[in-house]
Amino acid sequence: MSDHVLELTSVDSGYGEVQVLDDLSMHLDETEIVCLIGPNGAGKSTVLKTVFGLLTPWNGTVAYHGRDIGGMAPEDIVREGIGFVPQTDNVFSSLTIDENLRMGGVAREEGLDEAIGQLYDRFELLDEKRAAKARTLSGGQRQVLAFARALVMEPDVLLIDEPSAGLAPNTADDVFGHVQAVNELDTAILMVEQNATKGLAISDRGYVLDQGTVRFEGPADGLLEDDQVSKLYLGG
């Protein structure tokens, strides 16, 4: 049986009549972190939206544990076992932390209180502020809440779109630490990250996208050391 928990094969996708992804193929193995990097407009976020059902692939397949989920509704994909933390609007600002977590588990049929309790045990800052409105949190704390909200359904794949966007360097480092902590829950992570160097530093493998297709791929440390990748995409 393949270890590929998620696999995209020859995927074309886009918005309206505008094609963004062009014959794109990649995979995510169980329990690993894979980072997508590349210039603005390369199609990185489009990959996540296509996997999560916000976009329907025009061609190709999006397979989860070998089953084609391309075009499924996002709520059904959540139930299958895939979570998504978008870059923006990833928490409900007017709701408390506890209410946010309960919204994240709205599709659970049982075990919601237990799942939320486990998340409070793992993310102590949320436990300490469970009655606080999400709008009172710092940027880094909001990201942690967004991770936790996506984990209420106990996914085995988590899609994360630019977790460090808009954060100060020290706060971004804390958020990357939480990404690694989530991965230690045996959750495979497919992450888009604008800070390519730091994103690759915590990843097992990486893909460099350009003009909607894969330009380079390989172990994360190999991409960090690749002169051509460094020159074109890492500012080296």
PDB file of C-alpha atoms in Angstrom:
ATOM      1  CA  MET A   1       0.000   0.000   0.000  1.00  0.00           C
ATOM      2  CA  SER A   2       1.311   3.452  -0.900  1.00  0.00           C
ATOM      3  CA  ASP A   3       2.459   5.778   1.862  1.00  0.00           C
ATOM      4  CA  HIS A   4       1.082   8.700  -0.157  1.00  0.00           C
ATOM      5  CA  VAL A   5      -1.721  10.019   1.998  1.00  0.00           C
ATOM      6  CA  LEU A   6      -2.327  12.739  -0.594  1.00  0.00           C
ATOM      7  CA  GLU A   7      -1.372  12.700  -4.272  1.00  0.00           C
ATOM      8  CA  LEU A   8      -2.027  15.162  -7.089  1.00  0.00           C
ATOM      9  CA  THR A   9      -1.511  13.809 -10.591  1.00  0.00           C
ATOM     10  CA  SER A  10      -1.424  15.985 -13.726  1.00  0.00           C
ATOM     11  CA  VAL A  11      -3.747  18.568 -12.183  1.00  0.00           C
ATOM     12  CA  ASP A  12      -4.975  21.597 -14.108  1.00  0.00           C
ATOM     13  CA  SER A  13      -6.947  24.144 -12.096  1.00  0.00           C
ATOM     14  CA  GLY A  14      -7.765  27.824 -11.937  1.00  0.00           C
ATOM     15  CA  TYR A  15     -10.352  30.546 -11.496  1.00  0.00           C
ATOM     16  CA  GLY A  16     -13.084  31.073 -14.066  1.00  0.00           C
ATOM     17  CA  GLU A  17     -11.328  30.845 -17.416  1.00  0.00           C
ATOM     18  CA  VAL A  18      -7.889  31.656 -15.967  1.00  0.00           C
ATOM     19  CA  GLN A  19      -5.697  28.574 -15.673  1.00  0.00           C
ATOM     20  CA  VAL A  20      -3.235  28.638 -12.763  1.00  0.00           C
ATOM     21  CA  LEU A  21      -2.090  25.035 -12.262  1.00  0.00           C
ATOM     22  CA  ASP A  22      -0.659  23.330 -15.331  1.00  0.00           C
ATOM     23  CA  ASP A  23      -0.101  19.554 -15.299  1.00  0.00           C
ATOM     24  CA  LEU A  24       0.954  19.694 -11.657  1.00  0.00           C
ATOM     25  CA  SER A  25       1.912  16.502  -9.826  1.00  0.00           C
ATOM     26  CA  MET A  26       3.058  16.138  -6.214  1.00  0.00           C
ATOM     27  CA  HIS A  27       2.477  13.982  -3.173  1.00  0.00           C
ATOM     28  CA  LEU A  28       2.420  14.066   0.618  1.00  0.00           C
ATOM     29  CA  ASP A  29       3.441  11.037   2.636  1.00  0.00           C
ATOM     30  CA  GLU A  30       2.093  10.056   6.020  1.00  0.00           C
ATOM     31  CA  THR A  31       3.354  12.157   8.970  1.00  0.00           C
ATOM     32  CA  GLU A  32       5.670  14.381   6.906  1.00  0.00           C
ATOM     33  CA  ILE A  33       5.821  18.147   6.387  1.00  0.00           C
ATOM     34  CA  VAL A  34       6.016  19.314   2.780  1.00  0.00           C
ATOM     35  CA  CYS A  35       6.565  22.988   1.971  1.00  0.00           C
ATOM     36  CA  LEU A  36       5.460  24.701  -1.235  1.00  0.00           C
ATOM     37  CA  ILE A  37       7.552  27.713  -2.192  1.00  0.00           C
ATOM     38  CA  GLY A  38       7.852  29.930  -5.249  1.00  0.00           C
ATOM     39  CA  PRO A  39       7.184  33.472  -6.471  1.00  0.00           C
ATOM     40  CA  ASN A  40       3.879  35.272  -6.053  1.00  0.00           C
ATOM     41  CA  GLY A  41       1.331  33.979  -8.522  1.00  0.00           C
ATOM     42  CA  ALA A  42       3.066  30.617  -8.891  1.00  0.00           C
ATOM     43  CA  GLY A  43      -0.077  28.735  -7.843  1.00  0.00           C
ATOM     44  CA  LYS A  44       0.881  27.693  -4.318  1.00  0.00           C
ATOM     45  CA  SER A  45      -2.374  28.680  -2.608  1.00  0.00           C
ATOM     46  CA  THR A  46      -4.322  27.375  -5.602  1.00  0.00           C
ATOM     47  CA  VAL A  47      -2.921  23.918  -4.837  1.00  0.00           C
ATOM     48  CA  LEU A  48      -4.392  24.025  -1.321  1.00  0.00           C
ATOM     49  CA  LYS A  49      -7.744  25.364  -2.529  1.00  0.00           C
ATOM     50  CA  THR A  50      -7.950  22.635  -5.166  1.00  0.00           C
ATOM     51  CA  VAL A  51      -7.192  19.906  -2.615  1.00  0.00           C
ATOM     52  CA  PHE A  52      -9.742  21.318  -0.170  1.00  0.00           C
ATOM     53  CA  GLY A  53     -12.567  21.539  -2.694  1.00  0.00           C
ATOM     54  CA  LEU A  54     -12.711  25.322  -2.934  1.00  0.00           C
ATOM     55  CA  LEU A  55     -11.719  24.820  -6.569  1.00  0.00           C
ATOM     56  CA  THR A  56     -12.557  21.869  -8.796  1.00  0.00           C
ATOM     57  CA  PRO A  57      -9.665  20.483 -10.846  1.00  0.00           C
ATOM     58  CA  TRP A  58     -10.194  20.871 -14.567  1.00  0.00           C
ATOM     59  CA  ASN A  59      -8.109  17.797 -15.316  1.00  0.00           C
ATOM     60  CA  GLY A  60      -6.111  15.257 -13.352  1.00  0.00           C
ATOM     61  CA  THR A  61      -6.778  13.669  -9.981  1.00  0.00           C
ATOM     62  CA  VAL A  62      -6.535  14.644  -6.325  1.00  0.00           C
ATOM     63  CA  ALA A  63      -6.294  11.374  -4.402  1.00  0.00           C
ATOM     64  CA  TYR A  64      -6.605  11.006  -0.617  1.00  0.00           C
ATOM     65  CA  HIS A  65      -5.564   7.539   0.563  1.00  0.00           C
ATOM     66  CA  GLY A  66      -5.940   6.475  -3.064  1.00  0.00           C
ATOM     67  CA  ARG A  67      -9.480   7.802  -3.481  1.00  0.00           C
ATOM     68  CA  ASP A  68     -10.166  10.651  -5.919  1.00  0.00           C
ATOM     69  CA  ILE A  69     -11.657  13.560  -3.959  1.00  0.00           C
ATOM     70  CA  GLY A  70     -11.363  16.169  -6.716  1.00  0.00           C
ATOM     71  CA  GLY A  71     -14.463  18.353  -6.708  1.00  0.00           C
ATOM     72  CA  MET A  72     -15.851  17.141  -3.379  1.00  0.00           C
ATOM     73  CA  ALA A  73     -17.397  19.833  -1.178  1.00  0.00           C
ATOM     74  CA  PRO A  74     -15.093  21.238   1.537  1.00  0.00           C
ATOM     75  CA  GLU A  75     -17.380  20.036   4.345  1.00  0.00           C
ATOM     76  CA  ASP A  76     -17.160  16.496   2.991  1.00  0.00           C
ATOM     77  CA  ILE A  77     -13.391  16.763   2.660  1.00  0.00           C
ATOM     78  CA  VAL A  78     -13.194  17.803   6.322  1.00  0.00           C
ATOM     79  CA  ARG A  79     -15.139  14.691   7.251  1.00  0.00           C
ATOM     80  CA  GLU A  80     -12.763  12.591   5.152  1.00  0.00           C
ATOM     81  CA  GLY A  81      -9.840  13.772   7.297  1.00  0.00           C
ATOM     82  CA  ILE A  82      -8.317  16.888   5.715  1.00  0.00           C
ATOM     83  CA  GLY A  83      -8.157  20.217   7.568  1.00  0.00           C
ATOM     84  CA  PHE A  84      -7.359  23.652   6.188  1.00  0.00           C
ATOM     85  CA  VAL A  85      -5.907  26.758   7.837  1.00  0.00           C
ATOM     86  CA  PRO A  86      -6.261  29.636   5.331  1.00  0.00           C
ATOM     87  CA  GLN A  87      -3.994  32.658   5.451  1.00  0.00           C
ATOM     88  CA  THR A  88      -6.770  35.122   6.330  1.00  0.00           C
ATOM     89  CA  ASP A  89     -10.177  34.927   8.009  1.00  0.00           C
ATOM     90  CA  ASN A  90      -9.123  31.718   9.741  1.00  0.00           C
ATOM     91  CA  VAL A  91     -10.886  32.404  13.076  1.00  0.00           C
ATOM     92  CA  PHE A  92     -14.184  33.985  14.113  1.00  0.00           C
ATOM     93  CA  SER A  93     -13.082  37.250  15.735  1.00  0.00           C
ATOM     94  CA  SER A  94     -16.370  37.908  17.547  1.00  0.00           C
ATOM     95  CA  LEU A  95     -16.462  34.462  19.160  1.00  0.00           C
ATOM     96  CA  THR A  96     -14.537  33.237  22.189  1.00  0.00           C
ATOM     97  CA  ILE A  97     -11.713  30.749  21.872  1.00  0.00           C
ATOM     98  CA  ASP A  98     -13.987  28.002  23.172  1.00  0.00           C
ATOM     99  CA  GLU A  99     -16.733  28.941  20.710  1.00  0.00           C
ATOM    100  CA  ASN A 100     -14.200  28.907  17.856  1.00  0.00           C
ATOM    101  CA  LEU A 101     -13.111  25.402  18.767  1.00  0.00           C
ATOM    102  CA  ARG A 102     -16.700  24.223  18.949  1.00  0.00           C
ATOM    103  CA  MET A 103     -17.349  25.711  15.510  1.00  0.00           C
ATOM    104  CA  GLY A 104     -14.367  23.741  14.259  1.00  0.00           C
ATOM    105  CA  GLY A 105     -15.995  20.554  15.487  1.00  0.00           C
ATOM    106  CA  VAL A 106     -19.508  21.214  14.229  1.00  0.00           C
ATOM    107  CA  ALA A 107     -19.300  18.171  11.946  1.00  0.00           C
ATOM    108  CA  ARG A 108     -18.281  15.808  14.760  1.00  0.00           C
ATOM    109  CA  GLU A 109     -21.006  13.394  15.771  1.00  0.00           C
ATOM    110  CA  GLU A 110     -19.420  12.523  19.132  1.00  0.00           C
ATOM    111  CA  GLY A 111     -16.382  13.156  21.309  1.00  0.00           C
ATOM    112  CA  LEU A 112     -16.303  16.938  20.839  1.00  0.00           C
ATOM    113  CA  ASP A 113     -15.694  17.814  24.489  1.00  0.00           C
ATOM    114  CA  GLU A 114     -12.904  15.253  24.755  1.00  0.00           C
ATOM    115  CA  ALA A 115     -11.220  16.501  21.574  1.00  0.00           C
ATOM    116  CA  ILE A 116     -11.352  20.121  22.746  1.00  0.00           C
ATOM    117  CA  GLY A 117     -10.029  19.129  26.169  1.00  0.00           C
ATOM    118  CA  GLN A 118      -7.036  17.453  24.548  1.00  0.00           C
ATOM    119  CA  LEU A 119      -6.350  20.601  22.542  1.00  0.00           C
ATOM    120  CA  TYR A 120      -6.455  22.723  25.700  1.00  0.00           C
ATOM    121  CA  ASP A 121      -3.927  20.351  27.236  1.00  0.00           C
ATOM    122  CA  ARG A 122      -1.643  20.735  24.232  1.00  0.00           C
ATOM    123  CA  PHE A 123      -2.071  24.489  23.685  1.00  0.00           C
ATOM    124  CA  GLU A 124      -1.944  25.984  27.175  1.00  0.00           C
ATOM    125  CA  LEU A 125      -2.269  29.593  25.989  1.00  0.00           C
ATOM    126  CA  LEU A 126      -5.711  28.726  24.609  1.00  0.00           C
ATOM    127  CA  ASP A 127      -6.717  27.067  27.861  1.00  0.00           C
ATOM    128  CA  GLU A 128      -5.751  30.184  29.783  1.00  0.00           C
ATOM    129  CA  LYS A 129      -7.831  32.402  27.487  1.00  0.00           C
ATOM    130  CA  ARG A 130     -10.731  30.111  26.582  1.00  0.00           C
ATOM    131  CA  ALA A 131     -13.353  32.744  27.483  1.00  0.00           C
ATOM    132  CA  ALA A 132     -11.579  35.573  25.624  1.00  0.00           C
ATOM    133  CA  LYS A 133     -12.809  36.845  22.270  1.00  0.00           C
ATOM    134  CA  ALA A 134     -10.570  35.818  19.379  1.00  0.00           C
ATOM    135  CA  ARG A 135     -10.190  39.454  18.361  1.00  0.00           C
ATOM    136  CA  THR A 136      -8.203  40.105  21.568  1.00  0.00           C
ATOM    137  CA  LEU A 137      -5.471  37.653  20.563  1.00  0.00           C
ATOM    138  CA  SER A 138      -2.148  38.605  19.020  1.00  0.00           C
ATOM    139  CA  GLY A 139      -1.373  37.553  15.468  1.00  0.00           C
ATOM    140  CA  GLY A 140       0.623  34.541  16.605  1.00  0.00           C
ATOM    141  CA  GLN A 141      -2.049  33.493  19.094  1.00  0.00           C
ATOM    142  CA  ARG A 142      -4.710  33.726  16.386  1.00  0.00           C
ATOM    143  CA  GLN A 143      -2.656  31.357  14.245  1.00  0.00           C
ATOM    144  CA  VAL A 144      -2.432  28.892  17.115  1.00  0.00           C
ATOM    145  CA  LEU A 145      -6.209  29.100  17.532  1.00  0.00           C
ATOM    146  CA  ALA A 146      -6.641  28.530  13.797  1.00  0.00           C
ATOM    147  CA  PHE A 147      -4.443  25.404  14.008  1.00  0.00           C
ATOM    148  CA  ALA A 148      -6.390  24.126  17.013  1.00  0.00           C
ATOM    149  CA  ARG A 149      -9.744  24.803  15.370  1.00  0.00           C
ATOM    150  CA  ALA A 150      -8.671  22.767  12.339  1.00  0.00           C
ATOM    151  CA  LEU A 151      -7.500  19.943  14.622  1.00  0.00           C
ATOM    152  CA  VAL A 152     -10.840  19.493  16.406  1.00  0.00           C
ATOM    153  CA  MET A 153     -11.852  17.077  13.635  1.00  0.00           C
ATOM    154  CA  GLU A 154      -8.582  15.153  14.157  1.00  0.00           C
ATOM    155  CA  PRO A 155      -7.446  15.262  10.519  1.00  0.00           C
ATOM    156  CA  ASP A 156      -4.506  13.220   9.327  1.00  0.00           C
ATOM    157  CA  VAL A 157      -3.700  15.904   6.726  1.00  0.00           C
ATOM    158  CA  LEU A 158      -3.537  19.622   7.482  1.00  0.00           C
ATOM    159  CA  LEU A 159      -3.225  22.253   4.744  1.00  0.00           C
ATOM    160  CA  ILE A 160      -1.661  25.498   5.994  1.00  0.00           C
ATOM    161  CA  ASP A 161      -1.464  28.668   3.882  1.00  0.00           C
ATOM    162  CA  GLU A 162       1.412  31.023   4.826  1.00  0.00           C
ATOM    163  CA  PRO A 163       1.379  30.646   8.623  1.00  0.00           C
ATOM    164  CA  SER A 164       4.041  33.348   9.170  1.00  0.00           C
ATOM    165  CA  ALA A 165       2.418  36.037   6.986  1.00  0.00           C
ATOM    166  CA  GLY A 166       2.429  39.420   8.722  1.00  0.00           C
ATOM    167  CA  LEU A 167       4.135  38.150  11.876  1.00  0.00           C
ATOM    168  CA  ALA A 168       7.274  39.490  13.537  1.00  0.00           C
ATOM    169  CA  PRO A 169      10.285  37.135  13.225  1.00  0.00           C
ATOM    170  CA  ASN A 170      10.153  35.905  16.832  1.00  0.00           C
ATOM    171  CA  THR A 171       6.413  35.307  16.630  1.00  0.00           C
ATOM    172  CA  ALA A 172       6.849  33.511  13.313  1.00  0.00           C
ATOM    173  CA  ASP A 173       9.412  31.216  14.930  1.00  0.00           C
ATOM    174  CA  ASP A 174       6.871  30.366  17.635  1.00  0.00           C
ATOM    175  CA  VAL A 175       4.259  29.590  14.995  1.00  0.00           C
ATOM    176  CA  PHE A 176       6.678  27.311  13.138  1.00  0.00           C
ATOM    177  CA  GLY A 177       7.242  25.537  16.430  1.00  0.00           C
ATOM    178  CA  HIS A 178       3.504  24.940  16.679  1.00  0.00           C
ATOM    179  CA  VAL A 179       3.480  23.604  13.105  1.00  0.00           C
ATOM    180  CA  GLN A 180       6.080  21.052  14.172  1.00  0.00           C
ATOM    181  CA  ALA A 181       4.036  20.237  17.291  1.00  0.00           C
ATOM    182  CA  VAL A 182       0.980  19.572  15.144  1.00  0.00           C
ATOM    183  CA  ASN A 183       3.063  17.304  12.926  1.00  0.00           C
ATOM    184  CA  GLU A 184       4.136  15.348  16.010  1.00  0.00           C
ATOM    185  CA  LEU A 185       0.472  14.379  16.407  1.00  0.00           C
ATOM    186  CA  ASP A 186       1.050  12.193  13.316  1.00  0.00           C
ATOM    187  CA  THR A 187      -0.626  14.823  11.162  1.00  0.00           C
ATOM    188  CA  ALA A 188       0.866  15.214   7.688  1.00  0.00           C
ATOM    189  CA  ILE A 189       1.212  18.860   6.690  1.00  0.00           C
ATOM    190  CA  LEU A 190       1.182  20.491   3.263  1.00  0.00           C
ATOM    191  CA  MET A 191       2.250  24.088   3.851  1.00  0.00           C
ATOM    192  CA  VAL A 192       2.594  27.149   1.661  1.00  0.00           C
ATOM    193  CA  GLU A 193       5.150  29.550   3.118  1.00  0.00           C
ATOM    194  CA  GLN A 194       6.421  32.935   1.931  1.00  0.00           C
ATOM    195  CA  ASN A 195       9.566  32.647   4.065  1.00  0.00           C
ATOM    196  CA  ALA A 196      11.009  29.845   1.980  1.00  0.00           C
ATOM    197  CA  THR A 197      14.159  29.377   4.043  1.00  0.00           C
ATOM    198  CA  LYS A 198      12.352  28.988   7.355  1.00  0.00           C
ATOM    199  CA  GLY A 199       9.562  26.937   5.822  1.00  0.00           C
ATOM    200  CA  LEU A 200      11.980  24.457   4.308  1.00  0.00           C
ATOM    201  CA  ALA A 201      14.010  24.352   7.536  1.00  0.00           C
ATOM    202  CA  ILE A 202      11.158  22.587   9.369  1.00  0.00           C
ATOM    203  CA  SER A 203      10.069  20.443   6.409  1.00  0.00           C
ATOM    204  CA  ASP A 204      10.945  16.981   5.185  1.00  0.00           C
ATOM    205  CA  ARG A 205      10.529  17.783   1.507  1.00  0.00           C
ATOM    206  CA  GLY A 206       9.698  20.733  -0.682  1.00  0.00           C
ATOM    207  CA  TYR A 207       8.336  21.705  -4.063  1.00  0.00           C
ATOM    208  CA  VAL A 208       9.256  24.880  -5.908  1.00  0.00           C
ATOM    209  CA  LEU A 209       6.358  26.086  -8.042  1.00  0.00           C
ATOM    210  CA  ASP A 210       6.653  28.482 -10.941  1.00  0.00           C
ATOM    211  CA  GLN A 211       3.894  29.377 -13.396  1.00  0.00           C
ATOM    212  CA  GLY A 212       1.604  26.704 -12.018  1.00  0.00           C
ATOM    213  CA  THR A 213       3.884  23.718 -12.289  1.00  0.00           C
ATOM    214  CA  VAL A 214       6.679  22.071 -10.312  1.00  0.00           C
ATOM    215  CA  ARG A 215      10.075  23.511 -11.197  1.00  0.00           C
ATOM    216  CA  PHE A 216      12.139  21.759  -8.509  1.00  0.00           C
ATOM    217  CA  GLU A 217      11.403  19.134  -5.876  1.00  0.00           C
ATOM    218  CA  GLY A 218      13.313  17.102  -3.340  1.00  0.00           C
ATOM    219  CA  PRO A 219      14.406  16.838   0.281  1.00  0.00           C
ATOM    220  CA  ALA A 220      14.082  20.203   2.022  1.00  0.00           C
ATOM    221  CA  ASP A 221      17.746  20.387   3.001  1.00  0.00           C
ATOM    222  CA  GLY A 222      18.748  19.648  -0.588  1.00  0.00           C
ATOM    223  CA  LEU A 223      16.604  22.505  -1.900  1.00  0.00           C
ATOM    224  CA  LEU A 224      18.123  24.849   0.679  1.00  0.00           C
ATOM    225  CA  GLU A 225      21.595  23.929  -0.551  1.00  0.00           C
ATOM    226  CA  ASP A 226      20.778  24.010  -4.272  1.00  0.00           C
ATOM    227  CA  ASP A 227      22.525  27.005  -5.861  1.00  0.00           C
ATOM    228  CA  GLN A 228      19.925  27.464  -8.587  1.00  0.00           C
ATOM    229  CA  VAL A 229      17.007  27.305  -6.160  1.00  0.00           C
ATOM    230  CA  SER A 230      18.804  29.699  -3.823  1.00  0.00           C
ATOM    231  CA  LYS A 231      19.522  32.180  -6.572  1.00  0.00           C
ATOM    232  CA  LEU A 232      16.046  32.134  -8.098  1.00  0.00           C
ATOM    233  CA  TYR A 233      13.796  31.679  -5.100  1.00  0.00           C
ATOM    234  CA  LEU A 234      15.636  32.100  -1.803  1.00  0.00           C
ATOM    235  CA  GLY A 235      17.359  35.416  -2.456  1.00  0.00           C
ATOM    236  CA  GLY A 236      20.798  33.804  -2.384  1.00  0.00           C
TER     237      GLY A 236
END
